[in-house]
CSV table of C-alpha atoms in Angstrom, one decimal:
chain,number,residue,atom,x,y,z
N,341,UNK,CA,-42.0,-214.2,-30.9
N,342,UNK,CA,-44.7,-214.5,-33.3
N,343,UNK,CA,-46.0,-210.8,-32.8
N,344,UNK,CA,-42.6,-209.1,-33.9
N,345,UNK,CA,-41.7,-211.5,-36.5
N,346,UNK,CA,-45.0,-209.9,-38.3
N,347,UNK,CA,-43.6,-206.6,-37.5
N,348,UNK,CA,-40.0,-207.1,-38.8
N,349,UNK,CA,-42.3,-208.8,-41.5
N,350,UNK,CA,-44.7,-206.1,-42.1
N,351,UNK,CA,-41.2,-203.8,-42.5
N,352,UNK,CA,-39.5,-206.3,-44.8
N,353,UNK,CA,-42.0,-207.0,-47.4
N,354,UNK,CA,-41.8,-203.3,-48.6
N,355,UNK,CA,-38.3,-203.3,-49.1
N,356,UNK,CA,-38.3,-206.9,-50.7
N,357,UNK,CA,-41.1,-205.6,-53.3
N,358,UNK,CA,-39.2,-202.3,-54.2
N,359,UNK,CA,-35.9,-204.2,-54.5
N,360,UNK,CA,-37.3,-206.1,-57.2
N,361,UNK,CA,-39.3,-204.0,-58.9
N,362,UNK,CA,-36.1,-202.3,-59.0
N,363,UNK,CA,-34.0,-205.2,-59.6
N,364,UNK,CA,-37.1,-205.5,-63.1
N,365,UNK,CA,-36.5,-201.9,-64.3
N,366,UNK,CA,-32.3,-202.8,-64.2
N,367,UNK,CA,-33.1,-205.9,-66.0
N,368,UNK,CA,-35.2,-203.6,-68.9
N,369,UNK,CA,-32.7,-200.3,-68.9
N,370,UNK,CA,-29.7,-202.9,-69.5
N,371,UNK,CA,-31.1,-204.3,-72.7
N,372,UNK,CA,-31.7,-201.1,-73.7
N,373,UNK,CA,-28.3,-200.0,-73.0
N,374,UNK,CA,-27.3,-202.9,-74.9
N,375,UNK,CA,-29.3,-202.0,-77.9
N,376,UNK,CA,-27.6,-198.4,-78.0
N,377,UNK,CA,-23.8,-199.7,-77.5
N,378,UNK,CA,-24.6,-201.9,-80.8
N,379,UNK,CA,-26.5,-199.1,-82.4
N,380,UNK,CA,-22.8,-197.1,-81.5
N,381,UNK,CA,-20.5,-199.6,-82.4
N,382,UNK,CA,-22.4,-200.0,-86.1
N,383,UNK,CA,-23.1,-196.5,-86.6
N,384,UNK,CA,-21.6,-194.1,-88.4
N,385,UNK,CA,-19.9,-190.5,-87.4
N,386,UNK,CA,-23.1,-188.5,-87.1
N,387,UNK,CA,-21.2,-185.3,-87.0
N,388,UNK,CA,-20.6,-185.3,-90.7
N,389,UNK,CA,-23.2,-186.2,-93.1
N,390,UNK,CA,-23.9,-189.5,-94.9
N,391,UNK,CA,-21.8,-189.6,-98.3
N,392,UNK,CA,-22.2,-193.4,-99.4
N,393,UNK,CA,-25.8,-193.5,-100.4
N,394,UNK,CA,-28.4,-191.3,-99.9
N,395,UNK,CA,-31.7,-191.6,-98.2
N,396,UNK,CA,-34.8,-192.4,-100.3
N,397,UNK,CA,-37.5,-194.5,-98.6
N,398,UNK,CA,-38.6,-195.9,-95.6
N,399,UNK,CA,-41.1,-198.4,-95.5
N,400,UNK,CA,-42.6,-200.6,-92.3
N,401,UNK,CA,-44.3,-203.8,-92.7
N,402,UNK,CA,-46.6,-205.0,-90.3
N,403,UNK,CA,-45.0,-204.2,-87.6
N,404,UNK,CA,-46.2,-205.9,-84.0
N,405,UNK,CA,-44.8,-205.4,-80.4
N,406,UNK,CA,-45.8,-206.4,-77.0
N,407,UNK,CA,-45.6,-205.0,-73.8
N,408,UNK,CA,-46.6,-206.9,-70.8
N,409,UNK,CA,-48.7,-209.0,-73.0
N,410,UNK,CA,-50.5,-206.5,-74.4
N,411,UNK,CA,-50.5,-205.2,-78.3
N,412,UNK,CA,-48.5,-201.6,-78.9
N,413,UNK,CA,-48.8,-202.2,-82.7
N,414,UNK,CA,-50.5,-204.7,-84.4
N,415,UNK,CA,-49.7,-205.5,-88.0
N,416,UNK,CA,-48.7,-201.6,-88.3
N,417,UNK,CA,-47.6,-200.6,-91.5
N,418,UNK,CA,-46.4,-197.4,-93.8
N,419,UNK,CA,-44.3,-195.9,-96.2
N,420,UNK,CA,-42.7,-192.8,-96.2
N,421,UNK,CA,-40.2,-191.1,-99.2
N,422,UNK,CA,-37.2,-188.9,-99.6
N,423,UNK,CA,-38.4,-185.2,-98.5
N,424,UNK,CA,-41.6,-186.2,-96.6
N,425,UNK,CA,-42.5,-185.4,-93.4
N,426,UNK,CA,-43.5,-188.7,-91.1
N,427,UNK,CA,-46.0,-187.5,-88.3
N,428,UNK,CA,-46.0,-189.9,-85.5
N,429,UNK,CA,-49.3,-188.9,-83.2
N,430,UNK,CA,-50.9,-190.3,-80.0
N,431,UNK,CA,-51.3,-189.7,-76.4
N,432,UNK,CA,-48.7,-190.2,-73.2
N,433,UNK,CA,-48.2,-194.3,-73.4
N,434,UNK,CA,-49.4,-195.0,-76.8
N,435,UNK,CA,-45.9,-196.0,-77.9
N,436,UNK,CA,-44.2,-193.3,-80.0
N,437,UNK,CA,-40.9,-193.1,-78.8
N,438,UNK,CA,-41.2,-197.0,-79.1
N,439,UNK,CA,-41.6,-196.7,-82.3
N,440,UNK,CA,-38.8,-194.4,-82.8
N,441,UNK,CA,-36.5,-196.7,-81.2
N,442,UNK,CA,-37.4,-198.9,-83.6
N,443,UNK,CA,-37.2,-197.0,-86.9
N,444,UNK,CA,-33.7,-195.7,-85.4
N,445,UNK,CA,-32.7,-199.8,-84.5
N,446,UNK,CA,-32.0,-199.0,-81.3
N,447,UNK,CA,-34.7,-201.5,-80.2
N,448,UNK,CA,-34.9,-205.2,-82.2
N,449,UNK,CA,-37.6,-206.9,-79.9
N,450,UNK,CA,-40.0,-206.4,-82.6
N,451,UNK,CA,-42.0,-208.8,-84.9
N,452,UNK,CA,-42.7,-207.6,-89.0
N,453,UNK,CA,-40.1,-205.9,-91.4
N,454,UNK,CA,-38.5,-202.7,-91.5
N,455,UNK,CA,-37.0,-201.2,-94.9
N,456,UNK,CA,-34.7,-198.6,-95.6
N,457,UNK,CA,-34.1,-197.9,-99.6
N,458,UNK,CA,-35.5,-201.3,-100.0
N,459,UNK,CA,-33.3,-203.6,-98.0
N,460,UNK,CA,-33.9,-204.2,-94.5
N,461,UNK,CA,-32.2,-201.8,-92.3
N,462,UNK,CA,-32.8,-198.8,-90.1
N,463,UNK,CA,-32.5,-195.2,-90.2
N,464,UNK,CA,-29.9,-195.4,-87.8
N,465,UNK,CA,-27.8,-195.6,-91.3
N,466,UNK,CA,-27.8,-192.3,-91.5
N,467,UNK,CA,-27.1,-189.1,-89.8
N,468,UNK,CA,-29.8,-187.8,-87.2
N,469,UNK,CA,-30.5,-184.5,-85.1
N,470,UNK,CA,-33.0,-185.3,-82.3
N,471,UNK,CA,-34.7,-182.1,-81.2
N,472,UNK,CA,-36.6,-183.4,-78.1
N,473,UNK,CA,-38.9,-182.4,-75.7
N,474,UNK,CA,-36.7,-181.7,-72.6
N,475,UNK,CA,-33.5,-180.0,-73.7
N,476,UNK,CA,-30.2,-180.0,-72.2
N,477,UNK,CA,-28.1,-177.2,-71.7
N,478,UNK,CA,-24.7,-177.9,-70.9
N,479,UNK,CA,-22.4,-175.5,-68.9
N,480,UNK,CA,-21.0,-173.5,-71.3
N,481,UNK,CA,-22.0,-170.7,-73.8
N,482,UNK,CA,-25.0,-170.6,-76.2
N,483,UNK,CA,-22.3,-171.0,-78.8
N,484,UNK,CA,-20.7,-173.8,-77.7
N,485,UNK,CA,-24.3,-175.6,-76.9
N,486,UNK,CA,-25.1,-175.0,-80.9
N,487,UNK,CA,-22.1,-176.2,-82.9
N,488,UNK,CA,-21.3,-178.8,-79.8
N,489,UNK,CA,-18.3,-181.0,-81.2
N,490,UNK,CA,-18.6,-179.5,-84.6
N,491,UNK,CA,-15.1,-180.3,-86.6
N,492,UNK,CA,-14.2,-176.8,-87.8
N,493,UNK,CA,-11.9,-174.7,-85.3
N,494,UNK,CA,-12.8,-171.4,-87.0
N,495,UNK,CA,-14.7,-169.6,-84.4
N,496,UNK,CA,-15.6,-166.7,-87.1
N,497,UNK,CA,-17.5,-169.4,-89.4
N,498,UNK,CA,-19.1,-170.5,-86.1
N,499,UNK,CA,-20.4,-167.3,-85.2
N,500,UNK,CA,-21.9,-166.4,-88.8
N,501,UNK,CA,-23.5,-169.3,-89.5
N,502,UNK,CA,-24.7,-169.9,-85.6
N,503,UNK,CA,-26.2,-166.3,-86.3
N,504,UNK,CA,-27.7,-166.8,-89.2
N,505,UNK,CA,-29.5,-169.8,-87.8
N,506,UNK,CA,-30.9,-168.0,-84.7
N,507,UNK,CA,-31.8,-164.9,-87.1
N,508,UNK,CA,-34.1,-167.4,-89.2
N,509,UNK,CA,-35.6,-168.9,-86.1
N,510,UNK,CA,-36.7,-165.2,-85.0
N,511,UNK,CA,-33.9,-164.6,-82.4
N,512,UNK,CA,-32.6,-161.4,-83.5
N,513,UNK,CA,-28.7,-160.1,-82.2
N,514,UNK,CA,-28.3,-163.2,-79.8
N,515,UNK,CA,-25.7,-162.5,-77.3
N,516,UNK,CA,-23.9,-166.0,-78.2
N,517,UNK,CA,-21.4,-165.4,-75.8
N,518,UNK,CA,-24.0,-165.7,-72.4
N,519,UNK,CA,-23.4,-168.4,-70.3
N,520,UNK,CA,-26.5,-170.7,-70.3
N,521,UNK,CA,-25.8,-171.8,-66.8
N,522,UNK,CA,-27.2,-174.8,-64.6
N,523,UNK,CA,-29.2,-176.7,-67.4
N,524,UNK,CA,-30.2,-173.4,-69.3
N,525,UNK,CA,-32.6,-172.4,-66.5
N,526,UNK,CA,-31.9,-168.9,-67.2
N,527,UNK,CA,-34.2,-169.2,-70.5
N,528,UNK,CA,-37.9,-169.9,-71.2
N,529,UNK,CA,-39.0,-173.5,-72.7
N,530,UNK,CA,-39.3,-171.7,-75.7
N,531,UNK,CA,-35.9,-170.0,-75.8
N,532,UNK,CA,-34.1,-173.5,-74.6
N,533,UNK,CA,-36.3,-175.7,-77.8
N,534,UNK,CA,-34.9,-172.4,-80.7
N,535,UNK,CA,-31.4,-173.4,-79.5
N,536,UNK,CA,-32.2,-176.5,-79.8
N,537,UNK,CA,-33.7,-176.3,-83.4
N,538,UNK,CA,-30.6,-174.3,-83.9
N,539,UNK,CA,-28.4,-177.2,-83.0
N,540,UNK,CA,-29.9,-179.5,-85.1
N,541,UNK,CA,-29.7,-177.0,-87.8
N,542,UNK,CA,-26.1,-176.7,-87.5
N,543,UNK,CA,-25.5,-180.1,-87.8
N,544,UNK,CA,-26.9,-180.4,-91.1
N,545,UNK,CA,-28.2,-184.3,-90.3
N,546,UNK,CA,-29.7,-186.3,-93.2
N,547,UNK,CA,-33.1,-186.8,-90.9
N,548,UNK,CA,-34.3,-184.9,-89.0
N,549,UNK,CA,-36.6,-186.1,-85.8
N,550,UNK,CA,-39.3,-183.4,-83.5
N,551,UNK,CA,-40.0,-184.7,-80.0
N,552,UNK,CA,-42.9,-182.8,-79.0
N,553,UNK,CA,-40.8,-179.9,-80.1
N,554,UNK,CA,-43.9,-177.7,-80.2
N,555,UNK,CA,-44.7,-178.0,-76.3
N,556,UNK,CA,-43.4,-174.9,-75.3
N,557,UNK,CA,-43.9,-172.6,-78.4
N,558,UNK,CA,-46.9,-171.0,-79.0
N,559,UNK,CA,-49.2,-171.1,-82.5
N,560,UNK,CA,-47.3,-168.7,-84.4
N,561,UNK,CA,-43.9,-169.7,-83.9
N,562,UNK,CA,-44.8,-173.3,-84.1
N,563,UNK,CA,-45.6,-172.6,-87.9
N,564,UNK,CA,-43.0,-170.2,-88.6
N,565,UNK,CA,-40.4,-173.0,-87.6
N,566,UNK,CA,-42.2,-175.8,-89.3
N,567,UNK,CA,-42.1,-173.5,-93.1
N,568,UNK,CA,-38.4,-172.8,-92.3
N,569,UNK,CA,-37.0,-176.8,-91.2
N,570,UNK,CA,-39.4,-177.5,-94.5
N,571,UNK,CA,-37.2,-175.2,-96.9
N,572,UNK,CA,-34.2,-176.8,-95.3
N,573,UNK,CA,-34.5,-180.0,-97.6
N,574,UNK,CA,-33.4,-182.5,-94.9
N,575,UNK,CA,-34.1,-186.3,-96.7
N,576,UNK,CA,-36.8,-187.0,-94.0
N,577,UNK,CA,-38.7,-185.3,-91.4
N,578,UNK,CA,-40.4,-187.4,-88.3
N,579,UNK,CA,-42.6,-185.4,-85.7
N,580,UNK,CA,-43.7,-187.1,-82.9
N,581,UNK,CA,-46.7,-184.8,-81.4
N,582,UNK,CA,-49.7,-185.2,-79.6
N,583,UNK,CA,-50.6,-181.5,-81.3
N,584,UNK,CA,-52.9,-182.4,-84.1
N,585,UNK,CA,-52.6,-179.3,-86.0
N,586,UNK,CA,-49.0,-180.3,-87.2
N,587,UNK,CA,-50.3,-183.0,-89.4
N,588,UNK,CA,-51.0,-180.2,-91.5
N,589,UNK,CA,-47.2,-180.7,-92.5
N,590,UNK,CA,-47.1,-184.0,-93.2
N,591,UNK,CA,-47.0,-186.0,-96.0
N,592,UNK,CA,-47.6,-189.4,-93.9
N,593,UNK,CA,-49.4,-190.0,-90.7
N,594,UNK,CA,-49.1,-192.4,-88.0
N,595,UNK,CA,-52.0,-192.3,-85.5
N,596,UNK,CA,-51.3,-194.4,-82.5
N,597,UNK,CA,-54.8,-193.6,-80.5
């Protein structure tokens, strides 16, 4: 009996080990999800703009946060104004989107202080368009994928402004009316971040947040989008980028290496 009780063993252990690593990363994703639904049930309507008070600093004050008993940040701290551009830099794992969560409050298991206008808060106070790395198509047109849920039911002031956007960002006579298919896997990485850039655009947010948003442009495009979101005047401006060359832009620097 011995021999296959070590083989149903052997067989067993496996599964037991990957049931609670499993069982770990539940535990982790469910405060997480917990986080966003207050982060929801506190926010306001991000589809219109902020009208009670405007955005005009952010400042963080050493900030600290551990992970598996090791130090992300330690006594990190900065301050950033209205109309600057927050870079946020390091390499895969040195915590920027952490630290995004944060300054956005959708994650509070932080030590140190974190200011908004002067009063602790977040910038989850205010209207945001997230233009990330990895962007999502839905199954509809590239019209629909721009203004999304916008209010307005006036198709014409859709198409103008939804063209004039595109024609800035160097798409010129965009057939709005193409299906983008399955997860927009008809266009190139760099087609799929414009109409992304475009969204945000549309959506005129207060802040404005870059998620490696740069991966799958090249140089010159890279810069022509950076001088036009600049002219846009949104109150704040965070990249997160591993692509030095955009600190360049910005008026505050974070370097997590």
């Amino acid at each position: 009996f011995i021999i296959p009780f070590f083989i149903a063993a052997s067989r067993v252990v496996p599964i037991a080990s990957k049931l609670i690593t499993s069982l770990q990363n539940l535990s982790f994703s469910l405060a997480s999800v917990e986080n966003l639904y207050d982060f929801l049930s506190t926010s306001k309507d991000f589809s219109q703009k902020s009208k009670e008070k405007s955005f005009k600093s952010l400042e963080v004050e050493k900030l600290n946060y551990r992970v598996e008993g090791k130090n992300l940040y330690k006594n990190l701290s900065f301050k950033v104004k209205e109309r600057e551009i927050l870079g946020i830099f390091g390499s895969s794992g040195a915590g920027k989107s952490t630290l995004i969560d944060i300054l956005l409050g959708l994650n509070k298991s932080f030590e140190g202080k974190l200011y908004v206008n002067g009063t602790e808060g977040s910038l989850g106070e205010y209207s945001i368009s997230l233009v990330p790395q990895e962007v999502f198509l839905f199954k509809g047109t590239i019209l629909e994928n721009i203004v999304l849920n916008s209010p307005t039911n006036d198709f014409k002031d859709h198409l103008k402004a939804t063209k004039k956007i595109l024609n800035s960002l160097n798409i010129k006579d965009p057939n709005l009316s193409k299906d983008a298919g399955s997860d927009g896997l008809d266009f190139s990485g760099g087609e799929r971040q414009r109409i992304a850039i475009a969204r945000a655009l549309y959506m005129k947010p207060d802040i404005l947040v870059l998620d490696e948003f740069s991966s799958a442009l090249d140089e010159e495009n890279t810069l022509n989008i950076m001088k036009l979101l600049i002219e846009e005047k949104f109150d704040l401006i965070v990249i997160i980028s591993h692509n030095q060359r955009l600190k360049n832009f910005c008026d505050v620097i974070v370097d997590l290496e």
